[in-house]
Amino acid sequence: EGEVNILDIPESWVDKLAIKRSNYNLTYPPYGHRTVLYKKAKLELFAVNTHEQGMVKRLTLYKDLARTIVKECWETFVNRRDRLIRRVRCPLERKVHESFGPGRLLSLKHLIEWTGKRREMHFYVNARLDGLKCREEDVGKKIIERFEGRGDRLVYRSIKVKENVDGSKSTFLLQGGMQNNDLLVLKMTEKYERNAYKSAKEDIAKRTFYVSENKVRTHYHYADSCITRSTLVHDKERAAEDVGESLTDVINAEKDCLTAARYSQNETADVLTTRKHEEEDIIVDQPVFETAGGKKEEEKEGKEEEEAMLYIN
């Protein structure tokens, strides 16, 4: 015999609940914002697309119990057109760390800056043609770039510079110094990974351009089971018989390195200028389904108003 259902639950006397999508998305009623205080910390929560900067969370860590001295400030964003997803500010260190999602101009992933001292840029390597992974800069002193997956096997480039305060004329100048001064190049270095299809004596491992001394030193890779390697020095001021690479080839490599450094410096300036403009005019995009849902609700409300008017008339 079948089981008998002894417990018969009565129907609810409450009408079916209905809530507008706009009210549901408010998340933290009635204003879409909530603040929670902790010991030496404050947490602020915002509903999606209610904050003018696209912020959904801000965690502020303080150094004192009175919560007056900010130690760190973590901000999380969504739907930003500039693809910004997180920003960490450390006012005491004068440090700002911004993180971006994929699809941004120049494939920027992280921008870390210590105001007036140091700057780091990390990139989405797979989205770049030049294989640039990161760029580190001690402002007015040194620039370091690291690469991955390049056809020429370049993995490292560094440029040692100084402020051209006296305004000396030189072909080895870069833009971007402090107080609108150019940067005078003192030394450039490039490093290459091993090419198994070349002999170790012909495969360049490291090349250093001593610009101020007019010399170029080339180190080749170590051969298997060897503790020494070939080294070649070219003096641009003294003509000599070419052994290994010719002086012309080395000078051309120096020009290519300087051109790449200038291009990188211009790209950095473009990134910083773009970030400044983006922060001056922040754009928060509305998700497609929310836009469609909003239009549908507006049409429904408009239809109800028309029906009400017809009933009154």
Short mmCIF file of N, CA and C in Angstrom, two decimals, residues 6 35 38 50 52 70 85 109 123-124 128 130 135 144 162 180 209 231 233-234 239 257 267-268 288 297 303:
data_model
loop_
_atom_site.label_atom_id
_atom_site.label_comp_id
_atom_site.label_asym_id
_atom_site.label_seq_id
_atom_site.Cartn_x
_atom_site.Cartn_y
_atom_site.Cartn_z
N ILE A 6 0.26 12.41 5.86
CA ILE A 6 -0.50 12.87 7.03
C ILE A 6 -0.40 14.37 7.18
N THR A 35 29.01 50.76 5.88
CA THR A 35 30.32 50.99 6.50
C THR A 35 30.40 50.17 7.78
N TYR A 38 36.21 48.51 12.38
CA TYR A 38 36.96 47.52 13.14
C TYR A 38 38.09 48.22 13.88
N THR A 50 26.88 51.92 -8.23
CA THR A 50 26.30 53.03 -7.46
C THR A 50 27.36 54.07 -7.12
N GLU A 52 30.43 56.52 -8.09
CA GLU A 52 30.78 57.24 -9.32
C GLU A 52 32.08 56.78 -9.94
N VAL A 70 46.35 56.92 8.03
CA VAL A 70 46.11 55.82 7.09
C VAL A 70 47.43 55.10 6.80
N ILE A 85 40.95 47.23 -11.77
CA ILE A 85 40.21 46.31 -10.91
C ILE A 85 40.64 46.43 -9.44
N LYS A 109 49.33 45.37 -16.98
CA LYS A 109 48.77 44.50 -15.95
C LYS A 109 48.88 45.12 -14.56
N PHE A 123 53.27 43.63 -17.58
CA PHE A 123 52.40 43.52 -18.74
C PHE A 123 51.91 42.09 -18.94
N TYR A 124 50.80 41.96 -19.68
CA TYR A 124 50.34 40.64 -20.14
C TYR A 124 51.22 40.26 -21.34
N ARG A 128 51.43 41.01 -26.09
CA ARG A 128 52.37 41.98 -26.65
C ARG A 128 53.24 41.31 -27.72
N ASP A 130 56.27 42.49 -28.60
CA ASP A 130 57.69 42.60 -28.28
C ASP A 130 58.09 41.71 -27.10
N ARG A 135 58.86 46.35 -16.70
CA ARG A 135 59.78 47.47 -16.86
C ARG A 135 59.95 48.13 -15.49
N ILE A 144 65.31 49.10 -16.31
CA ILE A 144 65.50 47.68 -16.57
C ILE A 144 64.24 47.12 -17.23
N LYS A 162 71.73 59.41 -16.23
CA LYS A 162 71.82 60.47 -15.22
C LYS A 162 71.16 61.72 -15.79
N ASN A 180 61.96 68.45 -16.29
CA ASN A 180 62.04 68.61 -17.75
C ASN A 180 63.45 68.49 -18.29
N PHE A 209 77.33 48.21 -23.63
CA PHE A 209 77.78 49.39 -24.37
C PHE A 209 78.19 50.46 -23.35
N THR A 231 85.29 36.37 -24.79
CA THR A 231 84.96 37.77 -24.52
C THR A 231 85.62 38.64 -25.59
N VAL A 233 86.15 42.80 -26.91
CA VAL A 233 86.03 44.22 -26.60
C VAL A 233 86.30 45.02 -27.87
N HIS A 234 85.39 45.92 -28.20
CA HIS A 234 85.55 46.83 -29.33
C HIS A 234 85.74 48.26 -28.82
N ALA A 239 90.80 52.14 -34.45
CA ALA A 239 90.56 51.16 -35.51
C ALA A 239 91.45 49.95 -35.30
N CYS A 257 69.83 49.37 -29.90
CA CYS A 257 69.54 49.36 -28.47
C CYS A 257 69.05 50.74 -28.02
N GLU A 267 56.77 55.10 -24.76
CA GLU A 267 55.62 54.28 -24.38
C GLU A 267 55.27 54.48 -22.91
N THR A 268 56.29 54.58 -22.07
CA THR A 268 56.05 54.83 -20.65
C THR A 268 55.36 56.18 -20.44
N VAL A 288 25.49 44.93 -20.17
CA VAL A 288 24.47 44.84 -21.22
C VAL A 288 23.14 44.35 -20.68
N GLU A 297 11.94 47.42 -17.86
CA GLU A 297 11.16 47.95 -16.75
C GLU A 297 10.56 49.30 -17.10
N LYS A 303 3.82 51.52 -19.97
CA LYS A 303 2.58 50.88 -20.38
C LYS A 303 1.53 50.97 -19.27
#
